[in-house]
Short mmCIF file of C-alpha atoms and ligand atoms in Angstrom, two decimals:
data_model
loop_
_atom_site.label_atom_id
_atom_site.label_comp_id
_atom_site.label_asym_id
_atom_site.label_seq_id
_atom_site.Cartn_x
_atom_site.Cartn_y
_atom_site.Cartn_z
CA UNK K 1 -10.69 12.93 -83.52
CA UNK K 2 -9.60 14.57 -80.21
CA UNK K 3 -13.24 16.49 -80.91
CA UNK K 4 -15.48 13.90 -81.99
CA UNK K 5 -19.10 13.55 -82.74
CA UNK K 6 -19.49 17.76 -82.15
CA UNK K 7 -23.24 18.34 -82.65
CA UNK K 8 -23.41 21.76 -84.28
CA UNK K 9 -26.05 24.33 -82.75
CA UNK K 10 -28.77 25.54 -84.75
CA UNK K 11 -28.73 29.14 -84.88
CA UNK K 12 -32.39 31.25 -85.87
CA UNK K 13 -30.50 35.09 -86.33
CA UNK K 14 -30.94 37.98 -88.95
CA UNK K 15 -30.60 35.89 -92.61
CA UNK K 16 -28.73 38.67 -93.88
CA UNK K 17 -26.62 38.88 -90.71
CA UNK K 18 -25.93 34.95 -91.25
CA UNK K 19 -25.61 35.50 -95.28
CA UNK K 20 -22.90 38.60 -94.52
CA UNK K 21 -21.10 36.18 -92.06
CA UNK K 22 -21.10 33.47 -94.49
CA UNK K 23 -19.81 35.33 -96.79
CA UNK K 24 -16.97 36.53 -94.25
CA UNK K 25 -16.19 32.76 -93.61
CA UNK K 26 -16.73 31.58 -98.02
CA UNK K 27 -14.18 34.64 -98.83
CA UNK K 28 -11.26 33.06 -96.34
CA UNK K 29 -11.28 35.84 -94.05
CA UNK K 30 -11.02 34.82 -90.11
CA UNK K 31 -13.48 35.42 -87.86
CA UNK K 32 -12.40 37.34 -84.42
CA UNK K 33 -14.01 36.89 -80.93
CA UNK K 34 -15.18 40.18 -80.91
CA UNK K 35 -16.94 40.13 -84.43
CA UNK K 36 -20.38 39.17 -84.31
CA UNK K 37 -20.63 35.75 -84.91
CA UNK K 38 -23.94 33.15 -85.15
CA UNK K 39 -24.90 31.91 -81.34
CA UNK K 40 -24.63 28.72 -83.17
CA UNK K 41 -21.32 28.92 -84.24
CA UNK K 42 -20.26 30.12 -81.15
CA UNK K 43 -21.58 27.65 -78.95
CA UNK K 44 -20.51 24.87 -81.26
CA UNK K 45 -16.72 25.99 -81.20
CA UNK K 46 -17.03 26.29 -77.58
CA UNK K 47 -18.07 22.23 -77.16
CA UNK K 48 -15.56 21.16 -79.94
CA UNK K 49 -12.37 23.63 -78.77
CA UNK K 50 -13.13 22.49 -75.42
CA UNK K 51 -13.71 18.80 -76.21
CA UNK K 52 -10.57 19.10 -78.12
CA UNK K 53 -8.28 20.70 -74.98
CA UNK K 54 -10.02 18.29 -72.86
CA UNK K 55 -8.28 15.71 -74.64
CA UNK K 56 -4.65 16.74 -74.67
CA UNK K 57 -4.93 17.69 -71.04
CA UNK K 58 -6.30 14.12 -70.53
CA UNK K 59 -4.15 12.56 -72.95
CA UNK K 60 -1.42 13.17 -70.50
CA UNK K 61 -2.82 10.48 -68.00
CA UNK K 62 -1.71 7.36 -70.27
CA UNK K 63 1.78 8.53 -71.17
CA UNK K 64 2.41 9.64 -67.70
CA UNK K 65 1.73 6.36 -66.55
CA UNK K 66 5.31 5.37 -68.17
CA UNK K 67 7.18 8.27 -66.90
CA UNK K 68 9.15 7.21 -63.44
CA UNK K 69 9.03 3.72 -65.83
CA UNK K 70 10.96 4.54 -68.92
CA UNK K 71 13.33 2.54 -69.65
CA UNK K 72 16.56 4.98 -70.07
CA UNK K 73 17.32 9.04 -69.13
CA UNK K 74 17.11 10.15 -72.46
CA UNK K 75 13.48 8.14 -72.83
CA UNK K 76 12.49 9.53 -70.02
CA UNK K 77 13.43 13.46 -70.57
CA UNK K 78 11.54 12.88 -74.61
CA UNK K 79 8.44 11.30 -72.62
CA UNK K 80 8.19 14.58 -70.11
CA UNK K 81 9.34 17.17 -72.77
CA UNK K 82 5.78 15.23 -75.18
CA UNK K 83 3.41 15.21 -71.98
CA UNK K 84 4.18 18.60 -71.09
CA UNK K 85 3.99 19.32 -74.67
CA UNK K 86 0.53 18.18 -74.44
CA UNK K 87 -0.24 20.32 -71.53
CA UNK K 88 0.85 23.10 -73.21
CA UNK K 89 -1.61 22.14 -75.92
CA UNK K 90 -4.45 22.42 -73.45
CA UNK K 91 -3.70 25.00 -72.31
CA UNK K 92 -3.83 27.17 -75.91
CA UNK K 93 -6.83 25.57 -76.46
CA UNK K 94 -8.55 26.41 -73.65
CA UNK K 95 -7.48 30.09 -74.18
CA UNK K 96 -8.80 30.19 -77.47
CA UNK K 97 -12.58 28.49 -76.23
CA UNK K 98 -12.69 31.34 -73.33
CA UNK K 99 -12.24 33.88 -76.11
CA UNK K 100 -15.65 32.45 -76.83
CA UNK K 101 -17.18 33.65 -73.65
CA UNK K 102 -16.93 30.83 -71.39
CA UNK K 103 -14.89 30.70 -67.96
CA UNK K 104 -11.43 28.01 -67.72
CA UNK K 105 -13.28 26.86 -64.51
CA UNK K 106 -16.82 26.25 -65.76
CA UNK K 107 -14.76 24.42 -68.89
CA UNK K 108 -12.98 22.43 -66.07
CA UNK K 109 -16.32 21.78 -64.40
CA UNK K 110 -17.83 20.55 -66.87
CA UNK K 111 -15.20 17.91 -67.90
CA UNK K 112 -15.37 16.87 -64.34
CA UNK K 113 -18.88 16.22 -64.28
CA UNK K 114 -18.69 14.62 -67.06
CA UNK K 115 -20.95 16.82 -68.99
CA UNK K 116 -18.21 17.75 -72.30
CA UNK K 117 -16.39 14.32 -73.45
CA UNK K 118 -12.84 13.68 -74.27
CA UNK K 119 -11.42 11.79 -76.99
CA UNK K 120 -12.11 7.88 -76.90
CA UNK K 121 -8.81 6.94 -77.46
CA UNK K 122 -7.39 8.10 -73.88
CA UNK K 123 -9.80 5.56 -71.74
CA UNK K 124 -7.44 2.84 -73.09
CA UNK K 125 -4.41 1.40 -70.89
CA UNK K 126 -0.98 1.82 -71.98
CA UNK K 127 0.04 -1.59 -70.64
CA UNK K 128 3.76 -1.76 -71.76
CA UNK K 129 6.01 0.25 -72.87
CA UNK K 130 5.79 -0.44 -76.20
CA UNK K 131 2.66 0.85 -76.17
CA UNK K 132 3.91 4.39 -75.64
CA UNK K 133 5.70 3.87 -78.69
CA UNK K 134 2.12 3.09 -80.24
CA UNK K 135 0.32 5.95 -79.05
CA UNK K 136 3.15 8.91 -80.42
CA UNK K 137 3.41 6.87 -84.03
CA UNK K 138 -0.39 5.98 -84.08
CA UNK K 139 -2.14 8.19 -81.57
CA UNK K 140 -0.41 11.51 -82.42
CA UNK K 141 -0.10 10.71 -86.09
CA UNK K 142 -4.14 10.20 -86.22
CA UNK K 143 -4.46 13.92 -84.56
CA UNK K 144 -2.15 15.56 -87.09
CA UNK K 145 -4.17 13.88 -89.86
CA UNK K 146 -6.94 16.39 -88.32
CA UNK K 147 -4.87 19.06 -86.67
CA UNK K 148 -3.39 20.42 -89.84
CA UNK K 149 -6.45 21.37 -91.79
CA UNK K 150 -7.70 22.97 -89.05
CA UNK K 151 -5.00 25.33 -89.06
CA UNK K 152 -7.03 27.05 -91.67
CA UNK K 153 -10.37 26.68 -89.76
CA UNK K 154 -12.48 30.40 -89.64
CA UNK K 155 -11.96 31.00 -86.16
CA UNK K 156 -8.86 32.76 -85.68
CA UNK K 157 -7.88 32.02 -81.98
CA UNK K 158 -8.20 28.37 -82.90
CA UNK K 159 -6.29 28.59 -85.94
CA UNK K 160 -2.98 30.21 -84.38
CA UNK K 161 -3.50 27.56 -81.40
CA UNK K 162 -3.81 25.19 -84.15
CA UNK K 163 -0.86 26.35 -86.07
CA UNK K 164 0.96 26.47 -82.63
CA UNK K 165 0.74 22.85 -81.76
CA UNK K 166 1.34 21.53 -85.25
CA UNK K 167 4.40 23.06 -84.77
CA UNK K 168 5.19 20.60 -82.08
CA UNK K 169 3.23 17.22 -83.00
CA UNK K 170 5.80 15.99 -85.22
CA UNK K 171 8.52 15.44 -82.89
CA UNK K 172 5.49 13.07 -80.68
CA UNK K 173 5.28 11.26 -83.80
CA UNK K 174 8.54 10.68 -84.64
CA UNK K 175 9.10 10.01 -81.33
CA UNK K 176 6.84 7.49 -80.68
CA UNK K 177 7.82 5.63 -84.12
CA UNK K 178 11.68 5.48 -83.39
CA UNK K 179 10.44 3.94 -80.01
CA UNK K 180 8.33 0.81 -81.41
CA UNK K 181 11.18 0.82 -84.32
CA UNK K 182 14.23 0.16 -81.33
CA UNK K 183 11.54 -2.75 -80.20
CA UNK K 184 10.75 -3.88 -83.23
CA UNK K 185 14.30 -4.80 -84.64
CA UNK K 186 15.46 -5.58 -81.00
CA UNK K 187 14.78 -9.55 -79.58
CA UNK K 188 11.96 -11.60 -80.88
CA UNK K 189 10.23 -10.93 -77.21
CA UNK K 190 10.56 -6.59 -78.13
CA UNK K 191 8.97 -7.02 -81.48
CA UNK K 192 6.46 -9.13 -80.05
CA UNK K 193 5.20 -6.31 -77.28
CA UNK K 194 5.43 -4.09 -80.46
CA UNK K 195 2.81 -6.09 -82.41
CA UNK K 196 1.11 -6.60 -79.20
CA UNK K 197 0.91 -2.75 -79.20
CA UNK K 198 0.05 -2.33 -82.77
CA UNK K 199 -3.04 -5.00 -82.25
CA UNK K 200 -4.30 -3.23 -79.08
CA UNK K 201 -4.35 0.14 -80.41
CA UNK K 202 -4.97 -0.18 -84.26
CA UNK K 203 -8.42 -0.31 -84.45
CA UNK K 204 -9.02 2.31 -80.91
CA UNK K 205 -6.82 4.92 -83.73
CA UNK K 206 -9.45 4.10 -86.55
CA UNK K 207 -12.34 5.47 -84.43
CA UNK K 208 -10.49 8.75 -83.28
CA UNK K 209 -12.12 9.85 -86.66
CA UNK K 210 -15.08 9.23 -85.74
CA UNK K 211 -17.86 7.32 -87.14
CA UNK K 212 -18.91 8.11 -90.88
CA UNK K 213 -20.69 11.12 -91.32
CA UNK K 214 -21.18 11.64 -94.77
CA UNK K 215 -24.88 12.09 -93.84
CA UNK K 216 -24.40 13.93 -90.72
CA UNK K 217 -26.23 17.36 -90.64
CA UNK K 218 -23.95 18.92 -87.75
CA UNK K 219 -20.99 18.06 -90.28
CA UNK K 220 -22.79 19.57 -93.20
CA UNK K 221 -23.30 23.05 -90.94
CA UNK K 222 -19.39 22.48 -89.30
CA UNK K 223 -18.21 22.54 -92.70
CA UNK K 224 -19.82 25.36 -94.10
CA UNK K 225 -18.72 27.47 -91.03
CA UNK K 226 -14.58 25.85 -91.66
CA UNK K 227 -15.06 24.47 -88.37
CA UNK K 228 -14.30 21.04 -89.72
CA UNK K 229 -12.59 20.98 -92.92
CA UNK K 230 -12.52 17.30 -94.16
CA UNK K 231 -14.77 14.51 -93.34
CA UNK K 232 -14.47 11.46 -90.82
CA UNK K 233 -13.75 8.97 -93.34
CA UNK K 234 -11.68 11.30 -95.71
CA UNK K 235 -9.20 11.46 -93.10
CA UNK K 236 -9.33 7.77 -91.80
CA UNK K 237 -8.43 6.89 -95.19
CA UNK K 238 -5.43 8.84 -95.47
CA UNK K 239 -4.65 7.64 -92.28
CA UNK K 240 -4.73 4.28 -93.43
CA UNK K 241 -2.60 4.97 -96.35
CA UNK K 242 0.15 6.79 -94.60
CA UNK K 243 0.19 4.08 -92.24
CA UNK K 244 0.49 1.01 -93.70
CA UNK K 245 3.63 1.47 -95.60
CA UNK K 246 5.27 2.64 -91.64
CA UNK K 247 3.87 -0.57 -90.67
CA UNK K 248 5.51 -2.63 -93.41
CA UNK K 249 8.80 -0.75 -92.58
CA UNK K 250 8.65 -2.25 -89.48
CA UNK K 251 8.03 -5.70 -89.95
CA UNK K 252 5.06 -5.59 -87.96
CA UNK K 253 1.12 -6.61 -89.25
CA UNK K 254 -2.15 -4.57 -89.25
CA UNK K 255 -4.51 -6.65 -87.36
CA UNK K 256 -6.99 -6.58 -89.98
CA UNK K 257 -7.18 -9.88 -92.57
CA UNK K 258 -9.29 -7.35 -94.92
CA UNK K 259 -6.43 -4.89 -95.27
CA UNK K 260 -6.06 -4.78 -99.26
CA UNK K 261 -4.58 -2.55 -102.23
CA UNK K 262 -7.79 -1.13 -104.45
CA UNK K 263 -6.19 0.15 -107.70
CA UNK K 264 -8.95 2.54 -108.32
CA UNK K 265 -8.99 4.61 -104.96
CA UNK K 266 -5.14 4.14 -105.19
CA UNK K 267 -5.77 3.43 -101.49
CA UNK K 268 -6.32 0.92 -98.48
CA UNK K 269 -9.87 -1.06 -98.38
CA UNK K 270 -9.64 -2.03 -94.60
CA UNK K 271 -11.89 -2.86 -92.11
CA UNK K 272 -14.24 -0.46 -89.86
CA UNK K 273 -13.90 -0.29 -86.21
CA UNK K 274 -16.80 -1.59 -83.89
CA UNK K 275 -18.94 0.82 -83.40
CA UNK K 276 -20.64 -0.42 -80.93
CA UNK K 277 -17.40 -0.49 -78.44
CA UNK K 278 -16.86 2.57 -79.56
CA UNK K 279 -20.14 4.10 -77.89
CA UNK K 280 -19.81 2.13 -75.17
CA UNK K 281 -16.22 3.68 -74.64
CA UNK K 282 -18.15 7.49 -74.71
CA UNK K 283 -21.17 6.30 -72.88
CA UNK K 284 -18.04 6.43 -70.27
CA UNK K 285 -18.00 2.34 -70.28
CA UNK K 286 -14.37 2.21 -71.39
CA UNK K 287 -11.33 0.08 -69.47
CA UNK K 288 -10.25 3.54 -68.22
CA UNK K 289 -12.86 6.02 -68.45
CA UNK K 290 -13.71 5.98 -64.57
CA UNK K 291 -9.48 6.16 -63.81
CA UNK K 292 -9.18 8.98 -66.00
CA UNK K 293 -11.63 11.34 -64.25
CA UNK K 294 -10.86 10.41 -61.23
CA UNK K 295 -7.54 11.17 -61.73
CA UNK K 296 -8.73 14.42 -62.99
CA UNK K 297 -11.09 15.29 -59.43
CA UNK K 298 -8.04 14.55 -57.49
CA UNK K 299 -5.69 16.80 -59.18
CA UNK K 300 -8.35 19.25 -59.16
CA UNK K 301 -9.31 18.66 -55.67
CA UNK K 302 -5.82 18.31 -54.37
CA UNK K 303 -4.35 21.36 -56.30
CA UNK K 304 -7.48 23.59 -54.94
CA UNK K 305 -5.23 25.08 -51.48
CA UNK K 306 -2.54 25.38 -53.72
CA UNK K 307 -4.54 28.06 -56.15
CA UNK K 308 -6.11 29.50 -53.18
CA UNK K 309 -3.39 29.84 -51.81
CA UNK K 310 -1.13 32.13 -54.20
CA UNK K 311 -4.50 33.83 -55.19
CA UNK K 312 -4.37 34.93 -51.58
CA UNK K 313 -0.61 35.99 -51.59
CA UNK K 314 -1.27 38.03 -54.71
CA UNK K 315 -3.97 40.16 -52.98
CA UNK K 316 -2.53 40.36 -49.78
CA UNK K 317 0.65 41.58 -51.96
CA UNK K 318 -1.29 43.86 -54.25
CA UNK K 319 -2.83 45.83 -50.88
CA UNK K 320 0.81 46.10 -49.44
CA UNK K 321 1.53 47.75 -52.66
CA UNK K 322 -1.35 49.84 -52.42
CA UNK K 323 -1.12 51.17 -49.01
CA UNK K 324 2.63 51.64 -49.06
CA UNK K 325 1.67 53.90 -52.34
CA UNK K 326 -0.94 56.12 -50.02
CA UNK K 327 1.08 56.24 -47.15
CA UNK K 328 4.17 57.79 -49.87
CA UNK K 329 1.50 60.15 -51.59
CA UNK I 1 -15.49 26.27 -57.38
CA UNK I 2 -12.89 28.31 -55.99
CA UNK I 3 -11.85 32.08 -57.08
CA UNK I 4 -10.34 31.53 -60.65
CA UNK I 5 -6.92 33.29 -61.61
CA UNK I 6 -7.11 36.53 -63.13
CA UNK I 7 -6.40 36.12 -67.26
CA UNK I 8 -2.87 37.65 -68.38
CA UNK I 9 -2.12 38.86 -72.12
CA UNK I 10 1.60 37.39 -73.42
CA UNK I 11 3.70 38.77 -75.66
CA UNK I 12 7.20 37.53 -76.65
CA UNK I 13 10.36 38.89 -78.02
CA UNK I 14 11.29 36.35 -80.22
CA UNK I 15 14.78 37.93 -81.25
CA UNK I 16 16.79 40.28 -80.23
CA UNK I 17 15.41 43.83 -82.54
CA UNK I 18 12.49 42.01 -83.42
CA UNK I 19 9.43 43.85 -81.50
CA UNK I 20 7.77 41.88 -78.78
CA UNK I 21 5.15 39.80 -80.25
CA UNK I 22 0.99 38.94 -79.04
CA UNK I 23 1.04 34.43 -78.63
CA UNK I 24 -1.46 33.87 -76.25
CA UNK I 25 -3.04 34.32 -72.80
CA UNK I 26 -2.55 32.82 -69.84
CA UNK I 27 -3.95 32.51 -65.97
CA UNK I 28 -1.89 33.23 -63.14
CA UNK I 29 -2.05 34.56 -59.73
CA UNK I 30 0.29 37.41 -60.32
CA UNK I 31 2.78 39.19 -62.72
CA UNK I 32 5.36 37.13 -61.58
CA UNK I 33 4.08 33.71 -61.97
CA UNK I 34 2.57 34.81 -65.10
CA UNK I 35 6.04 35.74 -66.27
CA UNK I 36 7.08 31.88 -64.98
CA UNK I 37 4.11 30.46 -66.93
CA UNK I 38 4.77 32.04 -69.82
CA UNK I 39 8.32 30.52 -70.10
CA UNK I 40 6.49 27.16 -69.83
CA UNK I 41 3.43 27.45 -72.18
CA UNK I 42 5.39 29.91 -74.54
CA UNK I 43 8.58 29.20 -74.80
CA UNK I 44 9.41 25.35 -74.76
CA UNK I 45 12.02 25.66 -77.64
CA UNK I 46 13.62 28.97 -77.60
CA UNK I 47 10.95 31.12 -78.78
CA UNK I 48 11.86 34.11 -77.25
CA UNK I 49 14.24 36.48 -75.76
CA UNK I 50 12.12 38.86 -73.71
CA UNK I 51 8.79 38.33 -72.11
CA UNK I 52 5.89 41.09 -71.46
CA UNK I 53 2.63 40.12 -69.98
CA UNK I 54 -0.36 42.59 -69.35
CA UNK I 55 -3.68 42.06 -67.42
CA UNK I 56 -6.11 41.42 -69.88
CA UNK I 57 -8.55 43.60 -67.59
CA UNK I 58 -6.54 45.75 -69.06
CA UNK I 59 -5.92 45.68 -72.45
CA UNK I 60 -8.62 48.35 -74.28
CA UNK I 61 -9.34 46.99 -77.74
CA UNK I 62 -11.02 49.20 -81.24
CA UNK I 63 -14.57 47.78 -81.93
CA UNK I 64 -15.12 45.82 -84.68
CA UNK I 65 -17.93 48.15 -85.96
CA UNK I 66 -15.84 51.22 -85.78
CA UNK I 67 -13.11 49.41 -88.27
CA UNK I 68 -14.38 52.11 -90.94
CA UNK I 69 -14.22 55.32 -89.72
CA UNK I 70 -10.80 54.33 -88.28
CA UNK I 71 -9.26 52.39 -90.66
CA UNK I 72 -11.25 54.13 -94.15
CA UNK I 73 -9.47 57.60 -94.07
CA UNK I 74 -6.14 55.97 -94.20
CA UNK I 75 -7.17 54.09 -97.78
CA UNK I 76 -8.13 57.75 -99.67
CA UNK I 77 -4.34 59.09 -98.69
CA UNK I 78 -2.41 56.90 -101.70
CA UNK I 79 -0.08 60.09 -101.70
CA UNK I 80 1.16 58.74 -98.34
CA UNK I 81 2.80 55.97 -100.70
CA UNK I 82 6.16 57.45 -102.15
CA UNK I 83 4.72 55.48 -105.61
CA UNK I 84 2.28 57.80 -105.78
CA UNK I 85 5.04 60.53 -107.17
CA UNK I 86 6.36 60.13 -110.81
CA UNK I 87 10.53 60.99 -110.68
CA UNK I 88 12.18 61.50 -114.05
CA UNK I 89 14.46 58.63 -114.87
CA UNK I 90 16.81 60.98 -115.14
CA UNK I 91 16.63 62.08 -111.74
CA UNK I 92 18.09 58.72 -110.99
CA UNK I 93 17.38 56.31 -108.11
CA UNK I 94 15.32 58.44 -105.38
FE1 LIG E 401 -1.12 17.56 -78.29
FE1 LIG E 402 1.10 15.17 -79.06
#
């Protein structure tokens, strides 16, 4: 997902405090930043929310790539609004992480140095305009699968950020589907572009949910803490079941020969993505890892004089105001 | 790493006649830019008609450990609620 394979941190604290904390979570209470919480809960959340925030920010790059090349002014305005939303999502999430005692600069620094990750999906390129449709339809579609349940997560600021985000995500998915539908219903060449986009984005989208975690201790801990609500396999299955009829409506073919309706489970059987590819992408060897991080590093470097300048101006203006106040007294 | 912009808490009045409500926080170098950033971050879809920003450092919060002493006394004061009083039906609506 936007936060993939988040390792939970071990916790060794007073068992009584831990039990009381777990009871609050089991009762559906929200944990707020100033409440007592296990160190492991705090650290795991910083990692998860931070990774989620970084994904929103880096996720602007593959789409931003097409803003100046959108085919109509309306599509350009839509894409611009969508990418601006993603920046907003990143900001909501950074603020949620900061309530846990990490600074924004620290999070940024960890992204730029590669110590913190972002979702594997954003290391794939957007080669054609149809890819922008596929991203909204599939990538935002997969993100929604994960984000909707997280609105009920136990940590208050995270839950509230998710609620804001979910309100905006539906537009993202719909504009993507609308875009790819226009192409699927267009000329043979346009339809071929739509099919090609689906071919390239299908398996990377399935990878977004992460490898099966039904036996993972980290997932078990995170689920007990309610910072993870469903297993990766559950969400992936839901995503496939939702997407297959949508592809059918478009007249596009999901690139999986083993895709078959399973009457017993009332869901689709499908092929697993190539997990060795997933691990390579996580290691930094995906098609765009280097580009993405370099783009973020450049933006951070190039913006430094501007951030410092505004701060310098603010300090001077405040000093001037204070001097005026003293003179008037 | 340069000096980080300070944190601001953002409050938005959703509609005329309602209170400002806390919606989240953001970083900005000064109050004026905090308002502009709040416009972009928290009101992209007509969520507000007015914005307040307050430096986060200026907020004083009650401690979670004081929850009992602060709020429990109110629990015992049931006579502060209208339902505590029986009014005979004959008296009519009150
Ligand atoms: Fe998003
Ligand atoms: Fe989105």
